[in-house]
Every structure is written in C-alpha cells, then in structure tokens.
Short mmCIF file of C-alpha atoms in Angstrom, two decimals:
data_model
loop_
_atom_site.label_atom_id
_atom_site.label_comp_id
_atom_site.label_asym_id
_atom_site.label_seq_id
_atom_site.Cartn_x
_atom_site.Cartn_y
_atom_site.Cartn_z
CA MET A 1 -19.53 -32.09 19.07
CA THR A 2 -18.14 -29.60 21.48
CA ASP A 3 -19.58 -28.62 24.81
CA GLY A 4 -20.25 -25.13 23.44
CA ASN A 5 -22.42 -26.48 20.62
CA GLU A 6 -24.33 -28.73 23.00
CA GLY A 7 -24.93 -25.82 25.35
CA ARG A 8 -26.25 -23.66 22.50
CA ARG A 9 -28.61 -26.43 21.40
CA GLN A 10 -29.92 -26.78 24.96
CA ASP A 11 -30.39 -23.01 25.21
CA ARG A 12 -32.33 -23.02 21.92
CA ALA A 13 -34.50 -25.92 23.12
CA VAL A 14 -35.29 -24.16 26.41
CA THR A 15 -36.05 -20.94 24.53
CA LEU A 16 -38.37 -22.82 22.16
CA VAL A 17 -40.31 -24.31 25.07
CA LEU A 18 -40.57 -20.91 26.77
CA VAL A 19 -41.80 -19.20 23.58
CA ALA A 20 -44.38 -21.96 23.07
CA ALA A 21 -45.57 -21.74 26.68
CA GLY A 22 -45.76 -17.94 26.49
CA GLY A 23 -47.69 -18.26 23.23
CA ALA A 24 -50.20 -20.62 24.82
CA PHE A 25 -50.78 -18.19 27.70
CA GLY A 26 -50.94 -15.19 25.34
CA ALA A 27 -53.52 -16.75 23.02
CA THR A 28 -55.60 -17.86 26.00
CA ALA A 29 -55.40 -14.41 27.59
CA ARG A 30 -56.51 -12.76 24.33
CA PHE A 31 -59.46 -15.15 24.06
CA VAL A 32 -60.50 -14.55 27.69
CA MET A 33 -60.07 -10.77 27.47
CA GLU A 34 -62.19 -10.61 24.34
CA GLY A 35 -64.90 -12.66 26.06
CA VAL A 36 -64.88 -10.38 29.10
CA VAL A 37 -65.09 -7.20 27.00
CA VAL A 38 -68.00 -8.60 24.97
CA ALA A 39 -69.74 -9.85 28.14
CA ILE A 40 -69.71 -6.36 29.66
CA GLY A 41 -71.18 -4.85 26.50
CA GLY A 42 -68.16 -3.98 24.41
CA SER A 43 -67.56 -5.08 20.86
CA THR A 44 -64.90 -7.44 19.61
CA LEU A 45 -63.31 -4.44 17.91
CA VAL A 46 -62.99 -2.64 21.25
CA ALA A 47 -61.48 -5.83 22.71
CA LEU A 48 -58.98 -5.88 19.85
CA VAL A 49 -57.92 -2.31 20.59
CA LEU A 50 -57.53 -3.03 24.31
CA VAL A 51 -55.58 -6.25 23.70
CA ASN A 52 -53.20 -4.60 21.25
CA ALA A 53 -52.66 -1.57 23.49
CA LEU A 54 -51.87 -3.78 26.48
CA GLY A 55 -49.74 -6.07 24.35
CA GLY A 56 -47.81 -3.12 22.90
CA PHE A 57 -47.13 -1.81 26.39
CA LEU A 58 -45.96 -5.21 27.66
CA LEU A 59 -43.79 -5.71 24.60
CA GLY A 60 -42.12 -2.32 25.06
CA TRP A 61 -41.57 -2.99 28.74
CA ALA A 62 -40.13 -6.44 28.07
CA PHE A 63 -38.03 -5.16 25.17
CA VAL A 64 -36.13 -2.69 27.31
CA GLY A 65 -36.70 -3.81 30.87
CA LEU A 66 -35.82 -7.46 30.43
CA ASP A 67 -33.36 -7.73 27.56
CA PRO A 68 -30.26 -5.55 27.84
CA ARG A 69 -29.29 -6.32 24.24
CA ALA A 70 -32.47 -4.57 23.15
CA ALA A 71 -31.84 -1.72 25.57
CA ARG A 72 -28.70 -0.89 23.62
CA LEU A 73 -30.83 -0.37 20.52
CA VAL A 74 -32.98 2.33 22.10
CA ASP A 75 -30.51 3.89 24.58
CA ALA A 76 -27.60 5.56 22.81
CA GLU A 77 -25.52 5.84 25.99
CA LYS A 78 -25.66 2.05 26.39
CA ALA A 79 -24.94 1.26 22.72
CA PHE A 80 -21.42 -0.03 23.35
CA THR A 81 -21.96 -1.63 26.74
CA ASP A 82 -21.88 -5.40 27.02
CA LEU A 83 -23.88 -6.85 29.89
CA PRO A 84 -23.43 -10.64 29.67
CA GLU A 85 -24.62 -11.39 33.19
CA ALA A 86 -27.82 -9.40 32.77
CA ARG A 87 -28.32 -10.85 29.29
CA SER A 88 -28.39 -14.41 30.58
CA ARG A 89 -30.44 -13.50 33.65
CA HIS A 90 -33.32 -11.96 31.72
CA ARG A 91 -33.21 -13.89 28.43
CA ILE A 92 -35.63 -16.53 29.68
CA LEU A 93 -38.30 -14.10 30.82
CA ALA A 94 -37.91 -12.00 27.67
CA ALA A 95 -38.40 -15.09 25.46
CA PHE A 96 -41.50 -16.12 27.40
CA LEU A 97 -43.10 -12.68 27.71
CA ALA A 98 -42.00 -10.74 24.62
CA THR A 99 -41.82 -13.37 21.91
CA GLY A 100 -44.25 -15.95 23.28
CA PHE A 101 -46.95 -14.15 25.25
CA CYS A 102 -47.04 -10.85 23.37
CA GLY A 103 -46.64 -12.54 20.00
CA ALA A 104 -49.77 -14.61 20.59
CA PHE A 105 -51.67 -11.99 22.59
CA THR A 106 -51.44 -9.39 19.84
CA THR A 107 -52.27 -10.96 16.51
CA TYR A 108 -53.09 -10.00 12.98
CA SER A 109 -55.65 -12.79 12.69
CA SER A 110 -57.96 -10.91 15.08
CA LEU A 111 -57.27 -7.68 13.21
CA ALA A 112 -58.18 -9.33 9.90
CA ARG A 113 -61.33 -10.85 11.45
CA GLU A 114 -62.52 -7.37 12.44
CA PHE A 115 -61.26 -5.43 9.42
CA LEU A 116 -62.45 -7.69 6.57
CA PRO A 117 -66.20 -7.38 7.28
CA LEU A 118 -65.87 -3.59 7.12
CA VAL A 119 -64.14 -3.84 3.77
CA ARG A 120 -66.67 -6.35 2.43
CA THR A 121 -69.56 -4.05 3.27
CA GLY A 122 -67.88 -1.08 1.59
CA ALA A 123 -67.02 0.72 4.84
CA TRP A 124 -63.46 1.44 3.65
CA LEU A 125 -63.15 4.75 5.49
CA GLU A 126 -64.34 3.26 8.78
CA GLY A 127 -62.05 0.27 8.34
CA ALA A 128 -59.05 2.44 7.48
CA SER A 129 -59.79 4.71 10.47
CA TRP A 130 -59.89 1.73 12.85
CA LEU A 131 -56.73 0.31 11.34
CA ILE A 132 -54.77 3.58 11.57
CA GLY A 133 -56.11 4.22 15.06
CA LEU A 134 -55.20 0.73 16.22
CA LEU A 135 -51.65 1.08 14.92
CA ALA A 136 -51.29 4.52 16.52
CA ILE A 137 -52.58 3.28 19.88
CA GLY A 138 -50.21 0.31 19.69
CA LEU A 139 -47.27 2.59 18.94
CA VAL A 140 -48.11 4.92 21.84
CA ALA A 141 -48.46 1.91 24.16
CA LEU A 142 -45.13 0.51 22.93
CA VAL A 143 -43.35 3.80 23.68
CA ALA A 144 -44.98 3.95 27.12
CA GLY A 145 -43.81 0.40 27.77
CA ILE A 146 -40.27 1.26 26.66
CA ARG A 147 -40.18 4.23 29.03
CA THR A 148 -41.52 2.11 31.88
CA GLY A 149 -39.02 -0.64 31.04
CA ARG A 150 -36.15 1.85 31.27
CA ARG A 151 -37.25 2.78 34.79
CA PHE A 152 -37.52 -0.89 35.74
CA ARG A 153 -34.07 -1.65 34.35
CA ASP A 154 -32.31 1.35 35.91
#
C-alpha cells in the first residue's frame, strides 16, 4: 500500500462519517419540522412542501457555495479553473450538509406517504397538482440557493 492509497481511504472514511452524521441531523430536523407545522395547525403535506423548499435552497447553496468543483458545473467562466485548496477546505462541510443533511431532510418516503393516499382515494388530479407544485417549488428554491451560494463564494 502506498501513502496515497491510505490517505484516500481515510478521506473516504471521514466523508462516510460526515454523510451519516449529516443524515442523522437531516432526518431529525425533518421529523421536528413536520411536528411543529402540524402543531401550529398545518398539514403534513404543507410540512412536506416547506421541508423540500428549504432543503432545495440549502442544497443549491451548498452545491455552489461550498464545493468549487460543483461551481464549475454551473458557472461557465469557472469551467476550466482548478481550485485544489478551496476544494479540500469545503469538501467536509459539503459532504455533511449537501449529501448528508439535505439528502435525509428532503426525502421521497415522505412524498410517497402524502401522495399515495390521494391516489388510493381517486384524487389523481389533486395528487398530480401537489406533486408538480412540490417539484416546481423545489426547483425554484434550488435556483435561489445556487444564486445565494454564488454570492457566498465570491
């Protein structure tokens, strides 16, 4: 084994732990946020929309603001720039927040839990409207997060 291989294995192990920790916080935050929304009179479907909008925003922000490799994908002027020092500096937070936290915070299991009862009762149009609306809101939040992340990075 070479030192380079050992270093890569350690990096992968650290990344795995960070993703798992972020996932634990994200799942817990989703559960708590849903409980708060329901406690103040909202529905679980409203909580799902709020969680996914916030998660989309955070993911967009983390995607561009924290990981310069991703920034090159959305910023044409930076497409051929290599930023190794920034890449290593922000990789840890991006793994924790983007992959771990946002991956668990925004989830298709909650979407299925809300969508399937509508389908089962024959409310296809209502279910499709919620689904399309949720995806559109998530996309708008993602773009807003990307724009905010660009400001944070620059």
